[in-house]
Every structure is written in C-alpha cells, then in structure tokens.
mmCIF file of C-alpha atoms in Angstrom:
data_model
loop_
_atom_site.group_PDB
_atom_site.id
_atom_site.type_symbol
_atom_site.label_atom_id
_atom_site.label_comp_id
_atom_site.label_asym_id
_atom_site.label_seq_id
_atom_site.Cartn_x
_atom_site.Cartn_y
_atom_site.Cartn_z
ATOM 1 C CA ILE Y 864 121.962 122.666 155.701
ATOM 2 C CA ALA Y 865 123.709 119.307 155.676
ATOM 3 C CA GLY Y 866 122.382 116.653 153.323
ATOM 4 C CA ILE Y 867 118.721 116.662 152.369
ATOM 5 C CA THR Y 868 115.894 118.496 154.060
ATOM 6 C CA GLN Y 869 112.166 118.037 153.546
ATOM 7 C CA ALA Y 870 109.220 120.171 154.581
ATOM 8 C CA PRO Y 871 106.774 119.863 156.138
ATOM 9 C CA THR Y 872 107.567 117.036 158.570
ATOM 10 C CA SER Y 873 103.931 116.049 158.627
ATOM 11 C CA GLN Y 874 100.669 117.348 157.237
ATOM 12 C CA ILE Y 875 96.972 116.571 157.424
ATOM 13 C CA LEU Y 876 95.199 117.612 154.254
ATOM 14 C CA ALA Y 877 91.587 117.674 153.138
ATOM 15 C CA ALA Y 878 90.811 115.732 149.981
ATOM 16 C CA GLY Y 879 90.772 117.928 146.901
ATOM 17 C CA ARG Y 880 93.346 120.384 148.227
ATOM 18 C CA ARG Y 881 96.611 121.158 146.478
ATOM 19 C CA MET Y 882 99.839 120.459 148.339
ATOM 20 C CA THR Y 883 103.537 120.894 147.600
ATOM 21 C CA LEU Y 884 106.167 118.895 149.436
ATOM 22 C CA ARG Y 885 109.537 120.589 149.476
ATOM 23 C CA CYS Y 886 112.945 118.959 149.130
ATOM 24 C CA THR Y 887 116.358 120.650 149.154
ATOM 25 C CA GLN Y 888 119.844 119.128 149.030
ATOM 26 C CA ASP Y 889 123.215 120.797 149.461
ATOM 27 C CA MET Y 890 125.445 118.000 148.169
ATOM 28 C CA ARG Y 891 125.385 119.231 144.554
ATOM 29 C CA HIS Y 892 123.975 115.884 143.485
ATOM 30 C CA ASN Y 893 122.725 115.728 139.920
ATOM 31 C CA ALA Y 894 119.989 113.146 140.455
ATOM 32 C CA MET Y 895 116.972 113.455 142.749
ATOM 33 C CA TYR Y 896 114.030 111.168 143.461
ATOM 34 C CA TRP Y 897 110.637 111.094 145.142
ATOM 35 C CA TYR Y 898 109.397 107.881 146.750
ATOM 36 C CA ARG Y 899 106.360 106.920 148.738
ATOM 37 C CA GLN Y 900 106.508 104.278 151.442
ATOM 38 C CA ASP Y 901 103.389 102.382 152.491
ATOM 39 C CA LEU Y 902 103.090 99.662 155.117
ATOM 40 C CA GLY Y 903 103.913 96.234 153.695
ATOM 41 C CA LEU Y 904 105.198 97.624 150.426
ATOM 42 C CA GLY Y 905 108.647 98.578 149.244
ATOM 43 C CA LEU Y 906 109.563 102.131 148.441
ATOM 44 C CA ARG Y 907 107.923 103.107 145.158
ATOM 45 C CA LEU Y 908 109.376 105.690 142.831
ATOM 46 C CA ILE Y 909 107.007 108.526 141.942
ATOM 47 C CA HIS Y 910 109.187 110.842 139.831
ATOM 48 C CA TYR Y 911 112.867 111.415 139.337
ATOM 49 C CA SER Y 912 115.230 113.954 137.839
ATOM 50 C CA ASN Y 913 118.630 113.023 136.433
ATOM 51 C CA THR Y 914 119.747 116.642 136.130
ATOM 52 C CA ALA Y 915 118.393 120.149 136.571
ATOM 53 C CA GLY Y 916 115.803 120.933 133.917
ATOM 54 C CA THR Y 917 114.777 117.308 133.304
ATOM 55 C CA THR Y 918 112.271 115.028 134.999
ATOM 56 C CA GLY Y 919 110.927 111.517 134.446
ATOM 57 C CA LYS Y 920 108.056 109.332 135.612
ATOM 58 C CA GLY Y 921 108.588 106.495 138.025
ATOM 59 C CA GLU Y 922 106.408 103.545 138.945
ATOM 60 C CA VAL Y 923 103.485 105.511 140.454
ATOM 61 C CA PRO Y 924 103.391 109.035 138.906
ATOM 62 C CA ASP Y 925 99.630 109.571 138.592
ATOM 63 C CA GLY Y 926 98.313 112.460 140.673
ATOM 64 C CA TYR Y 927 101.796 113.917 141.219
ATOM 65 C CA SER Y 928 103.960 116.428 139.401
ATOM 66 C CA VAL Y 929 107.527 117.645 139.903
ATOM 67 C CA SER Y 930 109.840 120.364 138.676
ATOM 68 C CA ARG Y 931 113.619 120.773 138.774
ATOM 69 C CA ALA Y 932 114.432 124.431 138.171
ATOM 70 C CA ASN Y 933 117.874 124.147 139.784
ATOM 71 C CA THR Y 934 120.244 121.531 141.204
ATOM 72 C CA ASP Y 935 119.232 121.908 144.841
ATOM 73 C CA ASP Y 936 115.415 121.857 144.850
ATOM 74 C CA PHE Y 937 112.952 119.186 143.766
ATOM 75 C CA PRO Y 938 109.371 119.945 144.903
ATOM 76 C CA LEU Y 939 106.571 117.389 144.589
ATOM 77 C CA THR Y 940 103.024 118.669 144.003
ATOM 78 C CA LEU Y 941 99.732 116.916 144.571
ATOM 79 C CA ALA Y 942 97.286 118.854 142.407
ATOM 80 C CA SER Y 943 94.132 117.511 144.057
ATOM 81 C CA ALA Y 944 94.861 115.189 146.970
ATOM 82 C CA VAL Y 945 92.972 111.909 147.435
ATOM 83 C CA PRO Y 946 92.936 109.582 150.473
ATOM 84 C CA SER Y 947 95.015 106.955 148.625
ATOM 85 C CA GLN Y 948 97.873 109.444 148.650
ATOM 86 C CA THR Y 949 98.140 109.084 152.415
ATOM 87 C CA SER Y 950 101.709 107.879 152.847
ATOM 88 C CA VAL Y 951 105.217 108.738 153.970
ATOM 89 C CA TYR Y 952 107.087 110.577 151.239
ATOM 90 C CA PHE Y 953 110.860 110.432 150.969
ATOM 91 C CA CYS Y 954 113.044 112.601 148.804
ATOM 92 C CA ALA Y 955 116.468 111.227 147.877
ATOM 93 C CA SER Y 956 119.484 112.246 145.853
ATOM 94 C CA SER Y 957 122.521 110.606 144.292
ATOM 95 C CA ASP Y 958 125.650 111.870 142.627
ATOM 96 C CA SER Y 959 124.492 110.901 139.148
ATOM 97 C CA ASN Y 960 122.083 108.684 137.271
ATOM 98 C CA PRO Y 961 123.145 106.559 135.453
ATOM 99 C CA PRO Y 962 125.952 106.027 137.950
ATOM 100 C CA SER Y 963 129.329 107.368 136.919
ATOM 101 C CA GLY Y 964 131.163 104.903 139.108
ATOM 102 C CA SER Y 965 130.661 102.122 141.573
ATOM 103 C CA GLY Y 966 127.912 102.326 144.150
ATOM 104 C CA ASN Y 967 126.211 105.660 143.629
ATOM 105 C CA GLU Y 968 124.046 105.177 146.671
ATOM 106 C CA GLN Y 969 121.012 107.333 147.269
ATOM 107 C CA PHE Y 970 120.839 109.630 150.290
ATOM 108 C CA PHE Y 971 117.432 110.155 151.848
ATOM 109 C CA GLY Y 972 115.712 113.083 153.495
ATOM 110 C CA PRO Y 973 113.843 112.616 156.798
ATOM 111 C CA GLY Y 974 110.471 112.159 155.110
ATOM 112 C CA THR Y 975 107.063 113.855 155.126
ATOM 113 C CA ARG Y 976 104.145 112.031 156.693
ATOM 114 C CA LEU Y 977 101.022 113.032 154.737
ATOM 115 C CA THR Y 978 97.456 112.171 155.706
ATOM 116 C CA VAL Y 979 94.650 112.952 153.280
ATOM 117 C CA LEU Y 980 91.167 112.905 154.778
ATOM 118 C CA GLY S 834 107.336 91.744 136.243
ATOM 119 C CA GLN S 835 110.011 92.839 138.667
ATOM 120 C CA ASN S 836 110.065 91.333 142.122
ATOM 121 C CA ILE S 837 112.186 91.535 145.263
ATOM 122 C CA ASP S 838 111.464 89.029 148.030
ATOM 123 C CA GLN S 839 112.684 89.166 151.597
ATOM 124 C CA PRO S 840 111.258 87.828 154.875
ATOM 125 C CA THR S 841 108.797 90.130 156.595
ATOM 126 C CA GLU S 842 110.204 89.749 160.088
ATOM 127 C CA MET S 843 113.053 88.015 161.908
ATOM 128 C CA THR S 844 114.014 87.738 165.566
ATOM 129 C CA ALA S 845 117.521 87.271 166.935
ATOM 130 C CA THR S 846 119.362 87.486 170.232
ATOM 131 C CA GLU S 847 121.813 90.180 171.261
ATOM 132 C CA GLY S 848 125.383 89.072 170.524
ATOM 133 C CA ALA S 849 124.311 86.475 167.956
ATOM 134 C CA ILE S 850 124.550 86.383 164.147
ATOM 135 C CA VAL S 851 121.629 86.790 161.752
ATOM 136 C CA GLN S 852 121.364 86.380 157.987
ATOM 137 C CA ILE S 853 118.676 88.245 156.033
ATOM 138 C CA ASN S 854 118.015 86.832 152.580
ATOM 139 C CA CYS S 855 116.857 88.619 149.451
ATOM 140 C CA THR S 856 115.895 87.084 146.117
ATOM 141 C CA TYR S 857 115.175 89.131 143.044
ATOM 142 C CA GLN S 858 113.824 88.992 139.514
ATOM 143 C CA THR S 859 114.385 92.232 137.632
ATOM 144 C CA SER S 860 114.733 93.519 134.102
ATOM 145 C CA GLY S 861 118.478 93.911 134.062
ATOM 146 C CA PHE S 862 120.910 94.208 136.924
ATOM 147 C CA ASN S 863 123.196 97.098 137.801
ATOM 148 C CA GLY S 864 123.906 96.311 141.412
ATOM 149 C CA LEU S 865 122.198 95.409 144.671
ATOM 150 C CA PHE S 866 121.921 97.680 147.690
ATOM 151 C CA TRP S 867 121.136 97.088 151.354
ATOM 152 C CA TYR S 868 119.721 99.894 153.482
ATOM 153 C CA GLN S 869 118.884 100.119 157.168
ATOM 154 C CA GLN S 870 115.766 101.958 158.315
ATOM 155 C CA HIS S 871 114.961 102.603 161.959
ATOM 156 C CA ALA S 872 111.286 103.125 162.787
ATOM 157 C CA GLY S 873 110.156 106.609 161.825
ATOM 158 C CA GLU S 874 113.441 107.478 160.154
ATOM 159 C CA ALA S 875 114.918 107.607 156.662
ATOM 160 C CA PRO S 876 116.712 104.661 155.046
ATOM 161 C CA THR S 877 120.497 104.802 155.315
ATOM 162 C CA PHE S 878 122.955 103.044 153.010
ATOM 163 C CA LEU S 879 124.695 99.897 154.264
ATOM 164 C CA SER S 880 126.256 98.089 151.320
ATOM 165 C CA TYR S 881 126.495 97.683 147.570
ATOM 166 C CA ASN S 882 127.287 94.542 145.544
ATOM 167 C CA VAL S 883 127.660 94.378 141.783
ATOM 168 C CA LEU S 884 130.004 91.393 141.456
ATOM 169 C CA ASP S 885 129.499 87.923 142.918
ATOM 170 C CA GLY S 886 130.973 87.348 146.321
ATOM 171 C CA LEU S 887 131.143 88.738 149.809
ATOM 172 C CA GLU S 888 131.670 92.370 150.787
ATOM 173 C CA GLU S 889 132.621 92.899 154.407
ATOM 174 C CA LYS S 890 132.219 96.139 156.305
ATOM 175 C CA GLY S 891 132.757 95.853 160.027
ATOM 176 C CA ARG S 892 130.009 93.808 161.664
ATOM 177 C CA PHE S 893 127.989 93.786 158.442
ATOM 178 C CA SER S 894 128.674 91.688 155.329
ATOM 179 C CA SER S 895 126.702 91.359 152.115
ATOM 180 C CA PHE S 896 126.831 88.505 149.627
ATOM 181 C CA LEU S 897 125.680 88.346 146.021
ATOM 182 C CA SER S 898 125.087 85.530 143.526
ATOM 183 C CA ARG S 899 123.900 87.004 140.242
ATOM 184 C CA SER S 900 123.274 83.596 138.639
ATOM 185 C CA LYS S 901 120.887 82.694 141.476
ATOM 186 C CA GLY S 902 119.311 86.136 141.822
ATOM 187 C CA TYR S 903 120.192 86.008 145.497
ATOM 188 C CA SER S 904 121.797 88.143 148.160
ATOM 189 C CA TYR S 905 122.086 88.087 151.900
ATOM 190 C CA LEU S 906 123.021 90.564 154.587
ATOM 191 C CA LEU S 907 124.925 89.096 157.520
ATOM 192 C CA LEU S 908 124.959 90.935 160.820
ATOM 193 C CA LYS S 909 127.417 89.758 163.489
ATOM 194 C CA GLU S 910 127.664 90.524 167.203
ATOM 195 C CA LEU S 911 124.142 91.879 167.216
ATOM 196 C CA GLN S 912 123.426 94.937 169.304
ATOM 197 C CA MET S 913 120.092 96.295 170.453
ATOM 198 C CA LYS S 914 120.578 99.296 168.154
ATOM 199 C CA ASP S 915 120.506 96.897 165.173
ATOM 200 C CA SER S 916 116.744 96.558 165.684
ATOM 201 C CA ALA S 917 115.468 98.081 162.454
ATOM 202 C CA SER S 918 114.102 97.215 159.047
ATOM 203 C CA TYR S 919 116.589 96.107 156.400
ATOM 204 C CA LEU S 920 115.718 96.971 152.811
ATOM 205 C CA CYS S 921 117.041 95.159 149.755
ATOM 206 C CA ALA S 922 117.018 97.082 146.465
ATOM 207 C CA VAL S 923 118.161 96.196 142.948
ATOM 208 C CA MET S 924 119.161 98.723 140.295
ATOM 209 C CA ASP S 925 117.496 97.627 137.069
ATOM 210 C CA SER S 926 118.404 98.168 133.411
ATOM 211 C CA ASN S 927 116.994 101.731 133.550
ATOM 212 C CA TYR S 928 119.178 102.504 136.596
ATOM 213 C CA GLN S 929 116.116 102.743 138.822
ATOM 214 C CA LEU S 930 116.019 101.076 142.223
ATOM 215 C CA ILE S 931 113.431 98.345 142.741
ATOM 216 C CA TRP S 932 112.809 97.892 146.463
ATOM 217 C CA GLY S 933 111.786 94.955 148.584
ATOM 218 C CA ALA S 934 109.220 95.512 151.337
ATOM 219 C CA GLY S 935 111.924 95.198 153.986
ATOM 220 C CA THR S 936 112.710 92.781 156.803
ATOM 221 C CA LYS S 937 111.940 93.930 160.314
ATOM 222 C CA LEU S 938 114.664 92.641 162.620
ATOM 223 C CA ILE S 939 113.818 92.337 166.307
ATOM 224 C CA ILE S 940 116.734 91.931 168.717
ATOM 225 C CA LYS S 941 116.021 90.371 172.093
ATOM 226 C CA PRO S 942 118.338 90.664 175.110
#
C-alpha cells in the first residue's frame, strides 16, 4: 500500500441498508478525515480523528458514524442509508491536527462513489 | 458564517497565463491551501500560504492578502493537462479546512 486506499470504489445501495466505507493509510499520519463532495458544493467534512482512539464531528455528521481503533484505519458507517447520502466520499489524512509545523497538507484517497436508491 | 468564493468556471488558451481568484470569510485563519482535482480523481495539494505575499513553485504561484481575505492561484505556460478543477481551502480557528466549490479550468488549444 502506498498512501491512502478506499473501498469500495463505487457502490449502489438500497435505502435503509447499512454500509461501511473503508479507509486505510500507511503514512503513519495521526489525523484522518471523511469528506463528501457534491456537485456545485465544496468538500464538506463529515467526521475527523486527530489521533487513534478519538473522533470528532464535522460540518455534516448526521447519519454517519466513525471509529478509529488504530492509526491506519478510519471506517465510515452509514447506519441506514438515505438518497440524500448519494455522493462521492473522500478519506484524507495529515501528519497532525492541529498542525505541528508549516503546511500540514491533507492527502486524499481515490474516493468512493455511493448511490443510494 | 464561513464562506469561500471562487469563480465556477474559467477558460484559457494553451501556453497562456490564467489567474484564479479566491475570497474568504472564516472564523479565524491558519493558512490557505490550493488543490488540483482532475475529473473523477482525488484532490492533490498544490500550495500553502500563511503569510502575505507570493509563493512560487514552478509554473504555479499562489498569492495571499490576509487583510483583504483574498488569494489567487497563477498558472503560467498552460498545458492541456492543467485542465482540472482548482479548489481553494482555508484552515479556520479549529484547524478544520473550509472548502470553496472549486473553479473548473478549461484549456483550449
């Protein structure tokens, strides 16, 4: 693995079903993030984790949950999917949050395209 | 509220120069980022500004004026591969990134 991987690449899901999007990074980054990207809107933060064992809510957390059992993995779960959760989901990571130095850019996974019918 | 504004779409000619503007109003400021995103792909980091002035990196430069809440990304010697969306993002007082909707740049031969 090099960088961040996400699975699945795409998924079509029936409304009401439970779904977990997987995210794994091998850069030993402390901070990880989940965003959704919708046409005409900027990336919106769903949940984040500044370090293993801790999580926090972003701008649009409702209907989503996360866990951070270890440094590498940060799964996102939709407990009961609804059509408004149709989106492209990006996982990202950064060395630390708050930043320990200058920059501290976020690195993104390839994304999961989710359609809820 | 927090707001990042950038043009929805711009068109430029191969070999030319283009400037993409970004204005912001956020609760606190801990730096401004520019990312490039090709269609169907993930955003990739281009530049970071935290102090006023110009940062140059090859064909790309980024400028920041904190007093004006303004930044621009300057792309020189445009190539067809520069056709992409360019995302402006500001790190707020909680160290979270607030993202603009992105500017789709179309390069014509």
